[in-house]
Every structure is written in structure tokens, then in C-alpha cells.
Coordinates of N, CA, C and O in Angstrom, one line a residue:
M1 N -55.1 13.5 -2.0 CA -53.9 13.4 -2.8 C -52.9 14.5 -2.2 O -51.7 14.2 -2.1
H2 N -53.4 15.7 -1.9 CA -52.5 16.7 -1.4 C -51.8 16.3 -0.1 O -50.7 16.6 0.2
A3 N -52.6 15.6 0.8 CA -52.1 15.2 2.1 C -51.0 14.1 1.9 O -50.0 14.1 2.7
M4 N -51.1 13.3 0.9 CA -50.1 12.3 0.6 C -48.8 12.9 0.2 O -47.7 12.5 0.6
R5 N -48.8 13.9 -0.7 CA -47.6 14.6 -1.1 C -47.0 15.3 0.1 O -45.8 15.3 0.2
K6 N -47.8 15.9 1.0 CA -47.3 16.6 2.1 C -46.5 15.6 3.1 O -45.5 15.9 3.6
R7 N -47.1 14.4 3.3 CA -46.5 13.3 4.1 C -45.2 12.9 3.5 O -44.2 12.7 4.2
T8 N -45.1 12.7 2.2 CA -43.9 12.3 1.5 C -42.8 13.4 1.7 O -41.7 13.0 2.0
L9 N -43.2 14.6 1.5 CA -42.2 15.7 1.7 C -41.7 15.7 3.1 O -40.5 15.9 3.4
L10 N -42.6 15.6 4.1 CA -42.2 15.6 5.5 C -41.3 14.4 5.8 O -40.3 14.5 6.5
S11 N -41.6 13.3 5.2 CA -40.8 12.1 5.4 C -39.4 12.3 4.9 O -38.4 11.9 5.5
L12 N -39.2 12.9 3.7 CA -37.9 13.2 3.1 C -37.2 14.2 4.0 O -36.0 14.1 4.2
M13 N -37.9 15.2 4.5 CA -37.2 16.2 5.4 C -36.7 15.5 6.6 O -35.6 15.9 7.2
V14 N -37.4 14.5 7.2 CA -37.0 13.8 8.4 C -35.7 13.0 8.1 O -34.8 12.9 8.8
L15 N -35.7 12.3 6.9 CA -34.6 11.4 6.5 C -33.4 12.2 6.2 O -32.3 11.7 6.3
A16 N -33.4 13.4 5.6 CA -32.2 14.1 5.2 C -31.2 14.3 6.3 O -30.0 14.0 6.0
P17 N -31.5 14.7 7.5 CA -30.5 14.8 8.5 C -29.9 13.4 8.9 O -28.7 13.3 9.2
A18 N -30.7 12.4 8.8 CA -30.2 11.0 9.2 C -29.2 10.6 8.2 O -28.2 10.0 8.6
V19 N -29.4 10.8 6.9 CA -28.5 10.4 5.9 C -27.1 11.1 6.0 O -26.1 10.5 6.0
S20 N -27.2 12.4 6.3 CA -26.0 13.2 6.4 C -25.3 12.9 7.8 O -24.1 12.9 7.9
A21 N -26.0 12.5 8.8 CA -25.4 12.2 10.1 C -24.7 10.8 10.1 O -23.8 10.6 10.9
C22 N -25.1 9.9 9.2 CA -24.4 8.6 9.1 C -23.1 8.7 8.5 O -22.4 7.7 8.4
G23 N -22.7 9.8 8.0 CA -21.3 9.9 7.4 C -21.4 9.8 5.8 O -20.3 9.9 5.2
F24 N -22.5 9.7 5.3 CA -22.6 9.6 3.8 C -22.3 10.9 3.2 O -22.8 11.9 3.6
R25 N -21.5 10.9 2.2 CA -21.2 12.0 1.4 C -20.7 11.6 0.0 O -20.1 10.5 -0.2
L26 N -21.0 12.4 -1.0 CA -20.6 12.0 -2.4 C -19.1 12.1 -2.5 O -18.5 13.0 -1.8
R27 N -18.5 11.3 -3.3 CA -17.1 11.4 -3.5 C -16.8 12.6 -4.4 O -17.4 12.8 -5.4
G28 N -15.9 13.4 -3.9 CA -15.4 14.5 -4.7 C -14.0 14.4 -5.0 O -13.5 13.2 -5.0
A29 N -13.3 15.4 -5.3 CA -11.9 15.4 -5.5 C -11.2 15.0 -4.2 O -11.5 15.6 -3.2
P30 N -10.3 14.1 -4.2 CA -9.6 13.7 -3.0 C -8.7 14.8 -2.5 O -8.2 15.6 -3.3
S31 N -8.5 14.9 -1.2 CA -7.6 15.9 -0.6 C -6.4 15.1 -0.1 O -6.5 14.3 0.8
F32 N -5.3 15.4 -0.7 CA -4.1 14.6 -0.3 C -3.3 15.4 0.7 O -3.3 16.6 0.8
P33 N -2.6 14.7 1.6 CA -1.9 15.3 2.7 C -0.5 15.9 2.3 O 0.3 16.2 3.1
F34 N -0.3 15.9 1.0 CA 1.0 16.5 0.4 C 0.6 17.2 -0.8 O -0.4 17.0 -1.4
K35 N 1.4 18.2 -1.2 CA 1.1 19.0 -2.4 C 1.7 18.5 -3.7 O 1.3 18.8 -4.7
S36 N 2.8 17.7 -3.5 CA 3.5 17.2 -4.7 C 3.8 15.7 -4.5 O 4.2 15.3 -3.4
L37 N 3.7 14.9 -5.6 CA 4.0 13.5 -5.5 C 4.8 13.0 -6.7 O 4.4 13.3 -7.8
Y38 N 5.9 12.4 -6.4 CA 6.8 11.8 -7.4 C 6.3 10.4 -7.6 O 6.1 9.7 -6.6
V39 N 6.1 10.0 -8.8 CA 5.7 8.6 -9.1 C 6.8 7.8 -9.7 O 7.3 8.1 -10.8
Q40 N 7.3 6.8 -9.0 CA 8.4 5.9 -9.4 C 7.7 4.6 -9.8 O 7.2 3.9 -8.9
A41 N 7.7 4.3 -11.1 CA 6.9 3.1 -11.5 C 7.5 2.5 -12.7 O 8.2 3.2 -13.5
P42 N 7.2 1.2 -12.9 CA 7.6 0.6 -14.2 C 6.9 1.2 -15.4 O 5.7 1.4 -15.4
A43 N 7.7 1.5 -16.4 CA 7.2 2.2 -17.6 C 6.4 1.1 -18.4 O 6.7 0.0 -18.4
G44 N 5.3 1.6 -19.0 CA 4.5 0.7 -19.8 C 3.6 -0.2 -19.1 O 2.8 -1.0 -19.7
S45 N 3.6 -0.2 -17.8 CA 2.7 -1.0 -17.0 C 1.3 -0.5 -17.0 O 1.0 0.7 -16.9
P46 N 0.3 -1.4 -17.2 CA -1.1 -0.9 -17.2 C -1.5 -0.3 -15.9 O -2.3 0.7 -15.9
F47 N -1.0 -0.8 -14.8 CA -1.3 -0.3 -13.5 C -0.8 1.2 -13.4 O -1.4 2.1 -13.0
T48 N 0.5 1.4 -13.8 CA 1.1 2.7 -13.8 C 0.3 3.7 -14.7 O 0.0 4.8 -14.2
R49 N -0.1 3.2 -15.9 CA -0.9 4.1 -16.8 C -2.2 4.5 -16.1 O -2.6 5.7 -16.1
E50 N -2.9 3.6 -15.5 CA -4.2 3.8 -14.8 C -4.0 4.8 -13.6 O -4.8 5.7 -13.4
V51 N -3.0 4.5 -12.8 CA -2.7 5.4 -11.6 C -2.4 6.8 -12.1 O -3.0 7.8 -11.6
L52 N -1.6 7.0 -13.1 CA -1.2 8.3 -13.6 C -2.5 9.0 -14.2 O -2.7 10.2 -14.0
R53 N -3.3 8.3 -14.9 CA -4.5 8.8 -15.5 C -5.4 9.3 -14.3 O -6.0 10.4 -14.4
N54 N -5.6 8.5 -13.3 CA -6.4 8.9 -12.2 C -5.9 10.1 -11.4 O -6.6 10.9 -10.9
L55 N -4.6 10.1 -11.2 CA -3.9 11.3 -10.6 C -4.1 12.5 -11.4 O -4.4 13.6 -10.8
A56 N -4.0 12.4 -12.7 CA -4.2 13.6 -13.6 C -5.6 14.2 -13.5 O -5.8 15.4 -13.7
T57 N -6.6 13.3 -13.3 CA -8.0 13.7 -13.3 C -8.6 13.8 -11.9 O -9.8 14.1 -11.8
A58 N -7.7 13.7 -10.9 CA -8.2 13.7 -9.5 C -8.7 15.1 -9.1 O -9.5 15.2 -8.1
G59 N -8.2 16.1 -9.7 CA -8.5 17.5 -9.3 C -7.7 17.9 -8.0 O -6.8 17.2 -7.7
G60 N -8.1 18.9 -7.4 CA -7.4 19.3 -6.2 C -6.1 20.1 -6.6 O -5.9 20.4 -7.7
N61 N -5.2 20.2 -5.6 CA -4.0 21.0 -5.9 C -2.7 20.1 -5.8 O -1.7 20.5 -5.5
L62 N -2.8 18.8 -6.2 CA -1.7 17.9 -6.2 C -0.9 18.1 -7.5 O -1.5 18.1 -8.6
T63 N 0.4 18.2 -7.4 CA 1.3 18.3 -8.5 C 2.0 16.9 -8.6 O 2.6 16.4 -7.7
V64 N 1.9 16.3 -9.8 CA 2.5 15.0 -10.0 C 3.8 15.2 -10.7 O 3.9 15.9 -11.7
V65 N 4.9 14.6 -10.2 CA 6.3 14.8 -10.7 C 6.7 13.4 -11.2 O 6.6 12.4 -10.5
L66 N 7.3 13.4 -12.4 CA 7.7 12.2 -13.1 C 9.1 12.3 -13.5 O 9.7 13.4 -13.6
P67 N 9.8 11.1 -13.7 CA 11.1 11.1 -14.3 C 11.1 11.9 -15.6 O 10.1 11.9 -16.3
P68 N 12.2 12.6 -15.9 CA 13.5 12.6 -15.4 C 13.8 13.5 -14.2 O 14.9 13.6 -13.7
A69 N 12.7 14.1 -13.7 CA 12.9 14.9 -12.5 C 13.4 14.0 -11.3 O 13.2 12.8 -11.3
K70 N 14.0 14.6 -10.3 CA 14.5 13.9 -9.2 C 13.4 13.7 -8.1 O 12.5 14.6 -7.9
P71 N 13.4 12.6 -7.4 CA 12.3 12.3 -6.4 C 12.3 13.4 -5.3 O 11.2 13.6 -4.8
D72 N 13.4 13.9 -4.9 CA 13.4 14.9 -3.8 C 12.8 16.2 -4.2 O 12.7 17.1 -3.4
T73 N 12.3 16.4 -5.5 CA 11.6 17.6 -5.8 C 10.2 17.6 -5.4 O 9.5 18.6 -5.5
A74 N 9.7 16.4 -4.9 CA 8.3 16.3 -4.5 C 8.3 16.0 -3.0 O 9.3 15.5 -2.4
E75 N 7.2 16.3 -2.3 CA 7.1 16.1 -0.9 C 7.0 14.6 -0.5 O 7.4 14.2 0.5
A76 N 6.5 13.8 -1.5 CA 6.3 12.3 -1.2 C 6.6 11.6 -2.5 O 6.5 12.1 -3.6
T77 N 7.0 10.3 -2.4 CA 7.2 9.5 -3.5 C 6.3 8.2 -3.4 O 6.3 7.5 -2.4
L78 N 5.6 8.0 -4.5 CA 4.8 6.8 -4.6 C 5.6 5.8 -5.4 O 5.9 6.0 -6.6
H79 N 5.9 4.7 -4.8 CA 6.6 3.6 -5.5 C 5.6 2.5 -5.9 O 5.0 1.9 -5.0
L80 N 5.4 2.4 -7.2 CA 4.6 1.3 -7.7 C 5.6 0.1 -7.9 O 6.4 0.2 -8.8
L81 N 5.4 -0.9 -7.1 CA 6.4 -2.0 -7.0 C 6.1 -3.1 -7.9 O 6.9 -4.1 -7.9
G82 N 5.0 -3.1 -8.6 CA 4.8 -4.2 -9.6 C 3.3 -4.6 -9.5 O 2.6 -4.2 -8.7
E83 N 3.0 -5.5 -10.4 CA 1.7 -6.1 -10.5 C 1.8 -7.5 -11.0 O 2.8 -7.9 -11.6
S84 N 0.8 -8.3 -10.7 CA 0.8 -9.6 -11.2 C -0.7 -10.0 -11.6 O -1.6 -9.6 -10.9
R85 N -0.8 -10.8 -12.6 CA -2.1 -11.3 -13.1 C -2.0 -12.8 -12.9 O -1.0 -13.5 -13.1
Q86 N -3.2 -13.4 -12.5 CA -3.4 -14.8 -12.4 C -4.7 -15.2 -13.0 O -5.7 -14.5 -12.9
R87 N -4.7 -16.4 -13.6 CA -6.0 -16.9 -14.2 C -6.1 -18.3 -13.6 O -5.3 -19.2 -14.0
V88 N -7.1 -18.5 -12.8 CA -7.3 -19.8 -12.1 C -8.6 -20.4 -12.6 O -9.6 -19.8 -12.6
V89 N -8.4 -21.7 -12.9 CA -9.6 -22.5 -13.4 C -10.4 -22.9 -12.2 O -9.9 -23.5 -11.2
L90 N -11.7 -22.5 -12.2 CA -12.6 -22.8 -11.1 C -13.4 -24.1 -11.3 O -13.7 -24.8 -10.4
A91 N -13.8 -24.3 -12.6 CA -14.7 -25.4 -12.9 C -14.4 -25.9 -14.3 O -14.1 -25.2 -15.2
K92 N -14.5 -27.2 -14.5 CA -14.3 -27.9 -15.8 C -15.5 -28.8 -16.0 O -16.2 -29.3 -15.0
T93 N -15.8 -29.1 -17.2 CA -16.8 -30.1 -17.6 C -16.3 -31.5 -17.3 O -15.1 -31.7 -17.1
V94 N -17.1 -32.5 -17.4 CA -16.6 -33.9 -17.3 C -15.6 -34.3 -18.4 O -14.8 -35.2 -18.2
S95 N -15.7 -33.6 -19.5 CA -14.8 -33.9 -20.6 C -13.5 -33.1 -20.5 O -12.6 -33.2 -21.3
G96 N -13.4 -32.3 -19.4 CA -12.1 -31.6 -19.1 C -12.1 -30.2 -19.7 O -11.0 -29.5 -19.6
Q97 N -13.2 -29.7 -20.3 CA -13.2 -28.3 -20.9 C -13.4 -27.3 -19.8 O -14.2 -27.5 -18.9
V98 N -12.7 -26.2 -19.8 CA -12.8 -25.1 -18.8 C -14.2 -24.5 -19.0 O -14.6 -24.1 -20.1
R99 N -14.9 -24.3 -17.8 CA -16.2 -23.7 -17.8 C -16.2 -22.3 -17.1 O -17.0 -21.5 -17.4
E100 N -15.3 -22.2 -16.1 CA -15.3 -21.0 -15.3 C -13.9 -20.7 -14.8 O -13.2 -21.6 -14.4
V101 N -13.5 -19.4 -14.9 CA -12.2 -19.0 -14.4 C -12.3 -17.8 -13.5 O -13.3 -17.1 -13.5
E102 N -11.3 -17.7 -12.7 CA -11.2 -16.5 -11.8 C -10.0 -15.7 -12.2 O -8.9 -16.3 -12.3
L103 N -10.2 -14.4 -12.5 CA -9.1 -13.5 -12.9 C -8.7 -12.8 -11.6 O -9.5 -12.3 -10.9
R104 N -7.4 -12.8 -11.3 CA -6.8 -12.2 -10.1 C -5.8 -11.1 -10.6 O -5.0 -11.4 -11.4
L105 N -5.8 -10.0 -9.9 CA -4.9 -8.9 -10.2 C -4.4 -8.3 -8.9 O -5.2 -8.0 -8.0
T106 N -3.1 -8.2 -8.8 CA -2.5 -7.7 -7.6 C -1.5 -6.6 -7.9 O -0.7 -6.7 -8.8
G107 N -1.6 -5.5 -7.2 CA -0.7 -4.4 -7.4 C 0.0 -4.0 -6.1 O -0.7 -4.1 -5.0
R108 N 1.3 -3.8 -6.1 CA 2.0 -3.5 -4.8 C 2.5 -2.1 -4.9 O 2.9 -1.6 -6.0
F109 N 2.6 -1.4 -3.7 CA 3.0 0.0 -3.7 C 3.5 0.4 -2.3 O 3.2 -0.4 -1.3
K110 N 4.2 1.5 -2.2 CA 4.5 2.1 -0.9 C 4.6 3.6 -1.1 O 4.8 4.1 -2.2
L111 N 4.5 4.3 0.0 CA 4.6 5.8 0.0 C 5.6 6.2 1.0 O 5.6 5.9 2.2
V112 N 6.6 7.0 0.5 CA 7.7 7.5 1.4 C 7.8 9.0 1.2 O 7.6 9.5 0.0
D113 N 8.1 9.8 2.2 CA 8.2 11.2 2.1 C 9.7 11.6 1.7 O 10.6 10.7 1.6
R114 N 9.9 12.8 1.5 CA 11.2 13.3 1.0 C 12.3 13.0 2.0 O 13.5 12.8 1.7
D115 N 12.0 12.9 3.3 CA 13.0 12.6 4.4 C 13.2 11.1 4.6 O 13.9 10.7 5.5
G116 N 12.6 10.3 3.7 CA 12.7 8.8 3.8 C 11.8 8.1 4.8 O 11.9 6.9 5.1
R117 N 10.9 8.9 5.4 CA 9.9 8.3 6.4 C 8.8 7.6 5.6 O 8.3 8.1 4.6
V118 N 8.5 6.4 6.0 CA 7.5 5.6 5.3 C 6.1 5.9 5.8 O 5.8 5.7 7.0
W119 N 5.3 6.4 4.9 CA 3.9 6.7 5.3 C 3.0 5.5 5.1 O 2.1 5.3 5.9
I120 N 3.2 4.7 4.0 CA 2.5 3.5 3.8 C 3.5 2.4 3.5 O 4.3 2.5 2.6
E121 N 3.6 1.4 4.4 CA 4.5 0.3 4.2 C 4.1 -0.4 2.9 O 3.1 -0.3 2.3
D122 N 5.0 -1.3 2.4 CA 4.8 -2.1 1.2 C 3.4 -2.7 1.4 O 3.2 -3.5 2.3
A123 N 2.5 -2.4 0.5 CA 1.1 -2.8 0.6 C 0.6 -3.4 -0.7 O 1.2 -3.1 -1.8
E124 N -0.5 -4.1 -0.7 CA -1.1 -4.7 -1.9 C -2.5 -4.3 -2.0 O -3.2 -4.1 -1.0
I125 N -2.9 -4.2 -3.3 CA -4.3 -4.1 -3.6 C -4.7 -5.2 -4.5 O -3.9 -5.5 -5.5
Q126 N -5.7 -5.9 -4.2 CA -6.1 -7.1 -5.0 C -7.5 -6.9 -5.6 O -8.4 -6.3 -4.9
Q127 N -7.7 -7.5 -6.7 CA -9.0 -7.5 -7.4 C -9.2 -8.9 -7.9 O -8.3 -9.6 -8.4
K128 N -10.5 -9.4 -7.9 CA -10.8 -10.7 -8.4 C -12.1 -10.6 -9.2 O -13.0 -9.9 -8.8
R129 N -12.2 -11.3 -10.3 CA -13.5 -11.4 -11.0 C -13.6 -12.8 -11.5 O -12.7 -13.5 -12.0
D130 N -14.8 -13.3 -11.5 CA -15.2 -14.6 -12.0 C -15.7 -14.5 -13.4 O -16.4 -13.5 -13.7
M131 N -15.4 -15.4 -14.3 CA -15.8 -15.3 -15.7 C -16.2 -16.7 -16.2 O -15.4 -17.7 -16.0
S132 N -17.3 -16.9 -16.8 CA -17.6 -18.2 -17.5 C -16.7 -18.3 -18.7 O -16.3 -17.3 -19.2
Y133 N -16.5 -19.5 -19.2 CA -15.6 -19.7 -20.3 C -16.2 -20.7 -21.2 O -16.8 -21.7 -20.8
S134 N -16.0 -20.5 -22.5 CA -16.5 -21.5 -23.5 C -15.5 -21.5 -24.7 O -15.2 -20.4 -25.2
E135 N -15.0 -22.7 -25.0 CA -14.0 -22.7 -26.1 C -14.6 -22.4 -27.4 O -13.9 -21.9 -28.3
S136 N -15.9 -22.6 -27.6 CA -16.5 -22.2 -28.9 C -16.6 -20.7 -29.0 O -16.8 -20.2 -30.1
L137 N -16.5 -20.0 -27.9 CA -16.6 -18.5 -27.9 C -15.3 -17.9 -27.5 O -15.3 -16.8 -26.8
A138 N -14.2 -18.5 -27.8 CA -12.9 -18.1 -27.3 C -12.6 -16.6 -27.6 O -12.1 -15.9 -26.7
L139 N -12.8 -16.2 -28.8 CA -12.5 -14.8 -29.2 C -13.3 -13.8 -28.3 O -12.8 -12.8 -27.8
A140 N -14.6 -14.0 -28.2 CA -15.5 -13.2 -27.4 C -15.0 -13.2 -25.9 O -15.0 -12.2 -25.2
K141 N -14.7 -14.4 -25.4 CA -14.2 -14.5 -24.0 C -12.9 -13.8 -23.8 O -12.7 -13.3 -22.7
D142 N -12.0 -13.8 -24.8 CA -10.7 -13.1 -24.7 C -11.0 -11.6 -24.6 O -10.4 -10.9 -23.8
E143 N -12.0 -11.1 -25.3 CA -12.3 -9.7 -25.2 C -13.0 -9.4 -23.9 O -12.7 -8.3 -23.3
E144 N -13.8 -10.3 -23.4 CA -14.4 -10.1 -22.1 C -13.4 -10.1 -21.0 O -13.4 -9.2 -20.1
E145 N -12.4 -10.9 -21.1 CA -11.3 -11.0 -20.1 C -10.5 -9.7 -20.1 O -10.2 -9.1 -19.1
A146 N -10.2 -9.2 -21.3 CA -9.5 -7.9 -21.4 C -10.3 -6.8 -20.8 O -9.7 -5.9 -20.1
A147 N -11.6 -6.7 -21.0 CA -12.4 -5.7 -20.4 C -12.5 -5.8 -18.9 O -12.5 -4.8 -18.2
L148 N -12.5 -7.1 -18.4 CA -12.5 -7.3 -17.0 C -11.2 -6.8 -16.4 O -11.2 -6.1 -15.3
Y149 N -10.1 -7.1 -17.0 CA -8.8 -6.6 -16.5 C -8.7 -5.0 -16.5 O -8.3 -4.4 -15.6
R150 N -9.3 -4.4 -17.6 CA -9.3 -2.9 -17.6 C -10.1 -2.4 -16.4 O -9.7 -1.4 -15.7
N151 N -11.2 -3.0 -16.1 CA -12.1 -2.6 -15.0 C -11.3 -2.8 -13.7 O -11.4 -2.0 -12.8
M152 N -10.6 -3.9 -13.6 CA -9.9 -4.2 -12.3 C -8.8 -3.2 -12.1 O -8.5 -2.8 -11.0
Y153 N -8.0 -2.8 -13.2 CA -7.0 -1.8 -13.1 C -7.6 -0.5 -12.6 O -7.0 0.2 -11.8
A154 N -8.7 -0.1 -13.2 CA -9.4 1.1 -12.8 C -9.8 1.1 -11.3 O -9.6 2.1 -10.6
D155 N -10.4 0.0 -10.9 CA -10.7 -0.1 -9.5 C -9.5 -0.1 -8.5 O -9.6 0.6 -7.5
M156 N -8.4 -0.7 -8.9 CA -7.2 -0.7 -8.1 C -6.7 0.7 -8.0 O -6.2 1.2 -7.0
A157 N -6.7 1.5 -9.1 CA -6.2 2.8 -9.1 C -7.0 3.7 -8.2 O -6.5 4.5 -7.5
Q158 N -8.3 3.5 -8.3 CA -9.2 4.3 -7.4 C -8.9 4.0 -5.9 O -8.9 4.9 -5.1
Q159 N -8.8 2.7 -5.6 CA -8.4 2.3 -4.2 C -7.1 3.0 -3.8 O -7.0 3.4 -2.7
L160 N -6.1 3.0 -4.7 CA -4.8 3.5 -4.4 C -5.0 5.0 -4.1 O -4.4 5.5 -3.1
L161 N -5.7 5.8 -4.9 CA -5.9 7.2 -4.6 C -6.6 7.4 -3.3 O -6.2 8.3 -2.5
R162 N -7.6 6.6 -2.9 CA -8.2 6.7 -1.6 C -7.2 6.5 -0.5 O -7.2 7.2 0.6
R163 N -6.3 5.5 -0.6 CA -5.3 5.2 0.4 C -4.3 6.4 0.5 O -3.9 6.7 1.6
L164 N -4.0 7.0 -0.6 CA -3.0 8.1 -0.6 C -3.7 9.3 0.1 O -3.0 10.0 0.9
A165 N -5.0 9.5 -0.2 CA -5.7 10.6 0.5 C -5.8 10.4 2.0 O -5.8 11.4 2.8
A166 N -5.9 9.2 2.4 CA -6.0 8.8 3.8 C -4.7 8.7 4.6 O -4.7 8.6 5.8
A167 N -3.6 8.7 3.8 CA -2.3 8.6 4.4 C -1.9 9.7 5.3 O -2.4 10.9 5.2
H168 N -1.1 9.5 6.3 CA -0.6 10.5 7.2 C 0.8 10.2 7.6 O 1.2 9.1 7.6
P169 N 1.5 11.3 8.0 CA 3.0 11.1 8.3 C 3.1 10.1 9.5 O 2.2 10.1 10.4
P170 N 4.2 9.4 9.5 CA 4.4 8.4 10.7 C 4.6 9.2 12.0 O 5.1 10.4 11.9
A171 N 4.2 8.7 13.1 CA 4.4 9.3 14.4 C 5.9 9.4 14.7 O 6.7 8.5 14.4
E172 N 6.3 10.5 15.2 CA 7.7 10.7 15.5 C 8.1 9.8 16.7 O 7.5 9.5 17.6

């Protein structure tokens, strides 16, 4: 039994450098290439709320600047250009009742610095989720749909933060 534990320990010691060499690392606080970010976004938008929440909890040394402050008070401006939701029927029964739908969510954004240089061109982030549907369970399915949209907004905001952290100034 002792030899087996020793082999397991040795195997783990051999694998540890391989895991770190492949580029794997735990996600920590993102490091942004700017110290301050002005967020220009539609008020009351679920995408805006989720992005602001994620920026506030991202950690690091990023200062988020919001209206009524002026955009030129920050090194960069994140323009949240809008979002759209779509609900597409994927399958129906022979009697025409909906059985499966696909929920689609798209958010658009761009990143510009104080000098007007575009760091990230007008870009989109998309999320899709499939959901079964039953008219007899309509209330429960409405709640499930709302939960799926909340999850999609959270995923989109996380993707946006990763793109902001990976952004770099345009080549001169």
C-alpha cells in the first residue's frame, strides 16, 4: 500500500509541470491596459447593469467613470451600443404546439481611447441557449427563460471583461 501512495505522489509531481507548461492558470482579477474607463451605455439595460456589476467586482486598479462625468476624464471609453433578444421556435408538435425554443442574446460594444483611437472596433458578443417548452407549464417555463437570460447576460459581461483586458492600443 505504501508503494502505491508513493507512485501516486510521484505521478502528480510529474504532471504538475506539464499542467503549468500548457498555459493553464486560474482566472484571477483581470489586468486592464488602462487605469480608468468611462462607460457610455443605455440606462436601465440589463447588459449595462451586468457589465457595471462585473467591472465593480473585477478587482485590480481600474477606476470606472460614469455620467455625469465627461468621457475625457478617463483613459478609455467603453461604448455599449445596444443589445437584442430573439426567441426562435426550433420544434413544434404535429398539432402545432411549441416544444423547443432557442434564446439568442446579442450585445454590441466598442472601445475608444481619450484621443479617439479605436482599440476595439464595433464588435458583438452572442449567447444562445436551447429550452424545451410546454404550454401546460407556461409559468415555470417563463421563469426558466428569465433565469437563462440572466445567465446569458452574466456570460456576455465576463466575455466583455476578458476582451477589455486583452485590448491593446492600435498600431501607429
